[in-house]
Short mmCIF file of C-alpha atoms in Angstrom, two decimals:
data_model
loop_
_atom_site.label_atom_id
_atom_site.label_comp_id
_atom_site.label_asym_id
_atom_site.label_seq_id
_atom_site.Cartn_x
_atom_site.Cartn_y
_atom_site.Cartn_z
CA MET K 678 11.35 -29.33 74.81
CA LEU K 679 8.56 -31.64 72.87
CA ILE K 680 11.02 -34.62 72.22
CA GLU K 681 14.15 -35.39 74.67
CA VAL K 682 16.77 -38.14 73.77
CA SER K 683 19.67 -38.43 76.37
CA HIS K 684 22.50 -41.18 76.10
CA LEU K 685 20.09 -43.36 73.95
CA ARG K 686 21.47 -46.86 73.21
CA LYS K 687 19.82 -49.81 71.64
CA SER K 688 21.91 -53.12 70.97
CA PHE K 689 21.06 -56.35 69.53
CA ARG K 690 22.68 -59.82 69.99
CA ILE K 691 23.73 -61.51 66.65
CA ALA K 692 24.83 -64.91 66.77
CA ARG K 693 28.38 -65.44 65.55
CA ARG K 694 28.54 -67.89 62.60
CA GLN K 695 31.27 -70.37 62.70
CA THR K 696 32.63 -71.70 59.38
CA GLY K 697 32.83 -75.32 58.37
CA PHE K 698 31.28 -78.52 59.41
CA ALA K 699 32.84 -78.88 62.68
CA GLY K 700 31.88 -74.83 63.35
CA ALA K 701 28.50 -75.62 62.33
CA LEU K 702 28.17 -78.51 64.63
CA ARG K 703 29.58 -76.79 67.87
CA SER K 704 27.04 -74.07 67.22
CA LEU K 705 24.14 -76.66 67.70
CA PHE K 706 25.21 -76.96 71.17
CA ARG K 707 27.28 -73.77 72.26
CA ARG K 708 26.05 -70.64 70.25
CA GLU K 709 28.35 -67.50 70.40
CA TYR K 710 26.72 -64.01 70.08
CA VAL K 711 28.17 -60.66 69.47
CA GLU K 712 26.65 -57.53 70.58
CA LYS K 713 25.89 -54.74 67.99
CA PHE K 714 25.00 -51.17 68.81
CA ALA K 715 22.28 -49.81 66.01
CA VAL K 716 22.29 -46.64 68.15
CA ASP K 717 25.03 -45.53 70.35
CA ASP K 718 25.06 -42.81 72.78
CA ILE K 719 22.68 -40.38 71.00
CA SER K 720 21.35 -37.26 72.53
CA PHE K 721 19.29 -34.44 70.78
CA THR K 722 16.33 -32.38 71.64
CA ILE K 723 13.40 -31.16 69.28
CA ALA K 724 11.15 -27.86 70.37
CA PRO K 725 7.60 -27.58 69.25
CA GLY K 726 7.16 -26.73 66.02
CA GLU K 727 10.56 -27.66 64.49
CA MET K 728 11.27 -29.25 61.46
CA VAL K 729 14.38 -31.75 61.66
CA GLY K 730 16.18 -33.68 59.06
CA TYR K 731 17.32 -36.88 60.77
CA VAL K 732 19.85 -38.44 58.08
CA GLY K 733 22.61 -40.82 57.52
CA PRO K 734 23.93 -43.77 55.64
CA ASN K 735 21.85 -47.14 55.64
CA GLY K 736 22.33 -48.72 58.87
CA ALA K 737 23.25 -45.70 60.83
CA GLY K 738 20.20 -46.30 63.26
CA LYS K 739 17.88 -43.71 61.71
CA SER K 740 14.91 -46.25 61.86
CA THR K 741 15.87 -47.77 65.10
CA THR K 742 15.69 -44.15 66.53
CA ILE K 743 12.39 -43.60 65.09
CA LYS K 744 10.92 -46.88 66.29
CA ILE K 745 12.16 -46.30 69.86
CA LEU K 746 10.28 -42.86 69.77
CA THR K 747 7.12 -44.33 68.46
CA GLY K 748 7.14 -47.07 71.33
CA ILE K 749 7.90 -50.03 68.67
CA LEU K 750 11.34 -50.87 70.36
CA THR K 751 12.48 -50.63 73.90
CA PRO K 752 16.06 -48.86 74.15
CA THR K 753 18.89 -50.97 76.10
CA SER K 754 19.69 -47.60 78.08
CA GLY K 755 19.21 -43.73 78.09
CA VAL K 756 16.32 -41.60 78.63
CA VAL K 757 13.57 -41.03 75.82
CA LYS K 758 10.60 -38.66 76.54
CA VAL K 759 8.24 -37.51 73.97
CA ASN K 760 5.57 -34.76 75.10
CA GLY K 761 6.46 -35.80 78.52
CA LEU K 762 5.70 -39.67 78.12
CA VAL K 763 8.20 -42.45 77.85
CA PRO K 764 7.00 -44.18 74.54
CA TYR K 765 7.86 -47.79 75.32
CA ARG K 766 6.13 -47.83 78.81
CA GLN K 767 3.05 -45.45 77.59
CA ARG K 768 2.72 -47.04 74.14
CA MET K 769 -1.37 -46.21 74.05
CA GLU K 770 -0.97 -43.00 75.22
CA ASN K 771 2.24 -42.02 73.01
CA ALA K 772 0.18 -43.31 69.99
CA ARG K 773 -2.37 -40.75 70.42
CA GLN K 774 -0.14 -37.60 70.27
CA ILE K 775 2.01 -38.83 67.16
CA GLY K 776 1.40 -39.52 63.37
CA VAL K 777 3.81 -42.10 61.52
CA VAL K 778 4.45 -42.56 57.90
CA PHE K 779 6.67 -45.38 56.90
CA GLY K 780 7.57 -45.09 53.03
CA GLN K 781 7.44 -48.67 52.47
CA ARG K 782 4.44 -49.64 54.64
CA THR K 783 0.88 -48.47 54.81
CA GLN K 784 -1.33 -48.05 57.76
CA LEU K 785 -4.38 -48.50 55.44
CA TRP K 786 -6.56 -51.40 55.09
CA TRP K 787 -5.51 -52.99 51.61
CA ASP K 788 -9.07 -54.33 50.13
CA LEU K 789 -10.95 -51.39 51.47
CA PRO K 790 -12.13 -47.98 49.78
CA THR K 791 -9.53 -45.29 51.32
CA VAL K 792 -12.42 -43.43 52.86
CA GLU K 793 -13.32 -46.79 54.80
CA SER K 794 -9.77 -46.88 56.19
CA PHE K 795 -10.09 -43.35 57.22
CA GLU K 796 -13.49 -44.09 58.97
CA LEU K 797 -12.16 -47.00 60.88
CA LEU K 798 -9.14 -44.83 61.89
CA LYS K 799 -11.80 -42.22 63.28
CA ALA K 800 -12.93 -45.23 65.25
CA ILE K 801 -9.86 -46.12 66.73
CA TYR K 802 -8.53 -42.73 67.76
CA ARG K 803 -12.17 -41.71 68.74
CA ILE K 804 -12.08 -38.73 66.66
CA PRO K 805 -15.25 -36.22 66.94
CA GLU K 806 -17.51 -36.28 64.02
CA SER K 807 -16.99 -32.73 63.75
CA ARG K 808 -13.21 -32.55 63.45
CA TYR K 809 -12.86 -35.64 61.28
CA ARG K 810 -15.07 -34.03 58.82
CA ARG K 811 -13.23 -30.69 59.14
CA ASN K 812 -9.99 -32.57 58.80
CA LEU K 813 -11.17 -34.93 56.04
CA THR K 814 -12.36 -31.59 53.91
CA LEU K 815 -8.95 -29.85 54.57
CA PHE K 816 -6.68 -32.82 53.44
CA THR K 817 -8.61 -33.93 50.30
CA ASP K 818 -8.15 -30.12 49.39
CA LEU K 819 -4.54 -29.98 50.13
CA LEU K 820 -3.58 -33.39 48.84
CA GLY K 821 -6.11 -33.82 46.15
CA LEU K 822 -7.54 -37.11 47.60
CA GLY K 823 -10.93 -36.68 46.13
CA GLU K 824 -10.07 -38.45 42.76
CA PHE K 825 -9.63 -41.83 44.79
CA LEU K 826 -11.42 -41.63 48.16
CA GLU K 827 -13.72 -44.34 46.92
CA THR K 828 -11.08 -46.41 45.31
CA PRO K 829 -9.57 -49.54 47.24
CA VAL K 830 -6.30 -48.95 48.61
CA ARG K 831 -4.76 -51.74 46.65
CA GLN K 832 -5.41 -50.02 43.44
CA LEU K 833 -3.73 -46.79 44.28
CA SER K 834 -0.49 -45.72 42.47
CA LEU K 835 2.28 -45.20 45.03
CA GLY K 836 1.91 -41.30 44.79
CA GLN K 837 -1.71 -41.78 45.64
CA ARG K 838 -1.21 -44.23 48.52
CA MET K 839 1.43 -42.01 49.89
CA ARG K 840 -0.97 -38.81 50.05
CA ALA K 841 -3.51 -41.24 51.63
CA ASP K 842 -1.04 -42.36 54.20
CA LEU K 843 -0.02 -38.85 55.11
CA ALA K 844 -3.66 -37.64 55.59
CA ALA K 845 -4.39 -40.81 58.01
CA SER K 846 -1.57 -40.00 59.96
CA LEU K 847 -2.88 -36.50 60.76
CA LEU K 848 -6.59 -37.09 61.13
CA HIS K 849 -6.26 -37.10 64.92
CA GLU K 850 -4.43 -34.03 64.83
CA PRO K 851 -1.27 -35.24 66.46
CA PRO K 852 1.54 -32.57 67.53
CA ILE K 853 4.33 -34.77 66.41
CA LEU K 854 4.94 -36.35 62.79
CA TYR K 855 7.47 -38.90 62.00
CA LEU K 856 8.13 -39.37 58.22
CA ASP K 857 10.16 -42.41 57.48
CA GLU K 858 11.40 -42.13 53.66
CA PRO K 859 7.90 -40.45 52.53
CA THR K 860 9.05 -39.56 49.01
CA ILE K 861 10.63 -42.96 48.02
CA GLY K 862 9.55 -43.92 44.61
CA LEU K 863 7.48 -40.67 43.98
CA ASP K 864 7.69 -38.71 40.91
CA VAL K 865 8.37 -35.17 40.97
CA VAL K 866 4.50 -33.84 41.00
CA ALA K 867 3.89 -36.06 43.86
CA LYS K 868 7.01 -35.16 45.90
CA GLU K 869 5.61 -31.44 45.38
CA HIS K 870 2.25 -32.26 46.61
CA MET K 871 3.90 -34.05 49.99
CA ARG K 872 6.14 -31.22 50.61
CA ASN K 873 3.67 -28.37 50.21
CA PHE K 874 1.27 -30.03 52.46
CA ILE K 875 3.73 -30.90 55.17
CA GLN K 876 4.73 -26.80 54.87
CA GLU K 877 1.25 -25.90 55.22
CA ILE K 878 0.46 -28.21 58.21
CA ASN K 879 3.66 -26.89 60.25
CA ARG K 880 2.57 -23.16 59.49
CA GLU K 881 -1.01 -23.61 60.28
CA ARG K 882 -0.97 -26.17 63.06
CA GLY K 883 2.57 -25.88 64.28
CA VAL K 884 3.06 -29.99 63.76
CA THR K 885 6.74 -31.09 64.85
CA LEU K 886 8.45 -32.83 62.17
CA LEU K 887 11.21 -35.43 62.37
CA LEU K 888 11.94 -36.86 58.70
CA THR K 889 14.37 -39.28 57.72
CA THR K 890 15.25 -39.44 54.20
CA HIS K 891 17.89 -40.16 51.54
CA ASP K 892 16.52 -37.55 49.51
CA MET K 893 18.53 -34.21 50.28
CA GLU K 894 15.96 -32.23 48.42
CA ASP K 895 13.20 -33.14 50.82
CA ILE K 896 15.65 -31.85 53.90
CA GLU K 897 16.33 -28.76 52.00
CA ARG K 898 12.81 -27.82 51.46
CA LEU K 899 11.41 -28.69 54.56
CA CYS K 900 13.95 -28.52 57.37
CA GLN K 901 16.00 -25.78 58.69
CA ARG K 902 17.94 -28.18 61.31
CA MET K 903 19.52 -31.49 60.56
CA ILE K 904 20.75 -34.24 62.53
CA LEU K 905 23.40 -36.46 60.71
CA ILE K 906 24.34 -39.82 62.50
CA ASP K 907 26.81 -42.45 61.47
CA HIS K 908 27.77 -45.73 62.95
CA GLY K 909 24.88 -45.24 65.56
CA LYS K 910 26.13 -41.58 66.85
CA VAL K 911 25.76 -38.01 66.14
CA VAL K 912 28.32 -36.46 63.94
CA TYR K 913 26.41 -33.11 63.21
CA ASP K 914 23.29 -31.21 64.75
CA GLY K 915 22.81 -28.02 63.55
CA SER K 916 21.43 -25.50 60.75
CA ILE K 917 21.48 -26.69 56.94
CA ASP K 918 22.85 -23.20 56.11
CA HIS K 919 25.69 -23.88 58.76
CA ILE K 920 26.93 -27.04 57.20
CA LYS K 921 26.71 -25.50 53.80
CA GLU K 922 28.80 -22.54 54.89
CA THR K 923 31.28 -24.72 56.65
CA TYR K 924 31.72 -27.53 54.24
CA GLY K 925 30.61 -26.55 51.03
CA HIS K 926 33.35 -24.30 49.95
CA ASP K 927 33.49 -24.94 46.34
CA ARG K 928 30.96 -23.14 43.86
CA ILE K 929 30.14 -23.42 40.05
CA LEU K 930 30.14 -20.23 38.25
CA ILE K 931 28.63 -20.68 34.40
CA LEU K 932 29.49 -17.80 32.27
CA ASP K 933 28.08 -17.18 28.81
CA LEU K 934 30.66 -15.41 26.49
CA ASP K 935 29.88 -13.17 23.55
CA HIS K 936 32.56 -13.96 21.47
CA GLU K 937 35.97 -15.67 21.62
CA PRO K 938 38.19 -15.31 18.40
CA HIS K 939 41.02 -17.16 20.11
CA GLY K 940 39.18 -19.61 22.21
CA PHE K 941 38.83 -19.33 26.17
CA ASP K 942 41.47 -19.51 28.76
CA LEU K 943 41.47 -18.69 32.32
CA PRO K 944 43.93 -16.16 33.57
CA GLU K 945 46.88 -17.07 35.20
CA GLU K 946 46.20 -15.55 38.43
CA LEU K 947 43.06 -17.27 38.46
CA GLN K 948 44.46 -20.60 37.82
CA SER K 949 46.99 -19.91 40.66
CA ALA K 950 43.96 -19.13 42.96
CA GLY K 951 42.93 -22.99 42.11
CA VAL K 952 40.01 -21.79 39.79
CA ILE K 953 39.44 -24.63 37.27
CA ARG K 954 37.45 -24.72 33.94
CA LEU K 955 35.61 -28.03 34.19
CA ARG K 956 34.11 -27.84 30.93
CA SER K 957 32.79 -25.97 27.89
CA GLU K 958 30.06 -26.26 25.44
CA GLY K 959 30.26 -23.67 22.76
CA ARG K 960 30.33 -19.97 24.30
CA ARG K 961 29.24 -21.45 27.74
CA HIS K 962 31.74 -22.41 30.36
CA TRP K 963 31.79 -24.04 33.91
CA ILE K 964 34.28 -22.77 36.62
CA ARG K 965 34.97 -24.17 39.83
CA PHE K 966 36.54 -22.25 42.48
CA ASP K 967 37.21 -22.24 46.39
CA ARG K 968 35.10 -19.37 47.95
CA ARG K 969 38.02 -19.05 50.77
CA LYS K 970 40.56 -18.40 48.11
CA VAL K 971 38.85 -16.39 45.43
CA THR K 972 35.25 -14.65 45.18
CA ALA K 973 32.76 -14.92 42.29
CA GLY K 974 33.05 -11.28 41.91
CA THR K 975 36.96 -11.46 41.42
CA ILE K 976 36.60 -13.93 38.75
CA ILE K 977 33.82 -12.01 36.77
CA GLU K 978 35.91 -8.66 37.09
CA ARG K 979 39.10 -10.62 35.64
CA VAL K 980 37.27 -12.66 32.99
CA GLY K 981 35.38 -9.43 31.81
CA ARG K 982 38.78 -7.59 31.03
CA ASP K 983 39.28 -9.89 28.32
CA TYR K 984 35.98 -11.11 27.35
CA THR K 985 32.30 -9.95 27.07
CA ILE K 986 30.13 -11.59 29.56
CA ARG K 987 26.56 -12.11 28.13
CA ASP K 988 25.10 -14.05 31.01
CA LEU K 989 26.14 -15.68 34.03
CA THR K 990 25.07 -18.20 36.80
CA LEU K 991 26.25 -18.86 40.40
CA GLN K 992 25.55 -22.62 41.58
CA GLU K 993 25.66 -23.19 45.33
CA PRO K 994 27.02 -26.41 46.45
CA GLU K 995 24.36 -29.05 46.83
CA ILE K 996 23.62 -30.41 50.25
CA GLU K 997 23.91 -33.88 48.83
CA SER K 998 27.11 -33.60 47.79
CA ILE K 999 28.29 -32.31 50.97
CA ILE K 1000 26.80 -35.12 53.20
CA ARG K 1001 28.26 -37.48 50.64
CA GLN K 1002 31.75 -36.25 51.26
CA ILE K 1003 31.27 -36.36 54.92
CA TYR K 1004 30.09 -39.79 54.80
CA GLU K 1005 33.38 -40.67 52.99
CA ARG K 1006 35.66 -38.50 54.59
CA GLY K 1007 34.26 -37.71 58.13
CA LEU K 1008 34.10 -34.04 59.49
#
């Protein structure tokens, strides 16, 4: 396995605030602390070439895990290995085999033209000239960097800076890429650029990806597997298709009917099976059903006895709504 995490824990000591003047005075001489676990007994492995979504609500422990994997933080206990290295003990060696993009920070030099930041990274990572030129040409084509290579980083738009940061993280050809909220604040076009580039790099070079994000569309587009954590613990580790199949029972059937002389009503046998008409707009009707109780085919066949169906659309459950339900109700 390329990444191995076993029984990982990371705790922080937080000073307990005491109320009132007397409490504040006591705190000057004797401060009390509470221990809080940001990561609490997490275990997982990631194979070479996998693209894994690492998701959870705010404060779940996602960024703490990434910082341990990159060597920024030292765990309280547990075992972490990245390509055979212990990140917090072998920081320099680990840094050469990973690329990192934090959506709200940049690794580029603020006042330098973008291409000069790339030149500095070339020197820092000791990238051979031929490899650097090859990668810069490839990334310029795939990410559309040509329009702003000579522009100072401080003058770039958010989308341009994120594309430049992504290219910078991969100039030294690391086998592992960590992305922490890489599309936060980006418009639809910029997001599409980023996703297409990540897919291409994974396909062509086998780059392993660990992605943390609140944008579930990123997870659906890029990842086959998802690790879901909450309160520092893993609550789900498996395929996205499986979590949809297991927890996404509701479907939406949209029917366009030809003519309704007396209005549209669902047959009683469908209503008794839990089928609900959510809303109607003219001849278009949105119908929700539980696939465990009734199939879309059954609904279409039964409605078709009373009405002429001109068109229909079946909407699968969105992964975002499923994850939100898991946050609120648990597994």
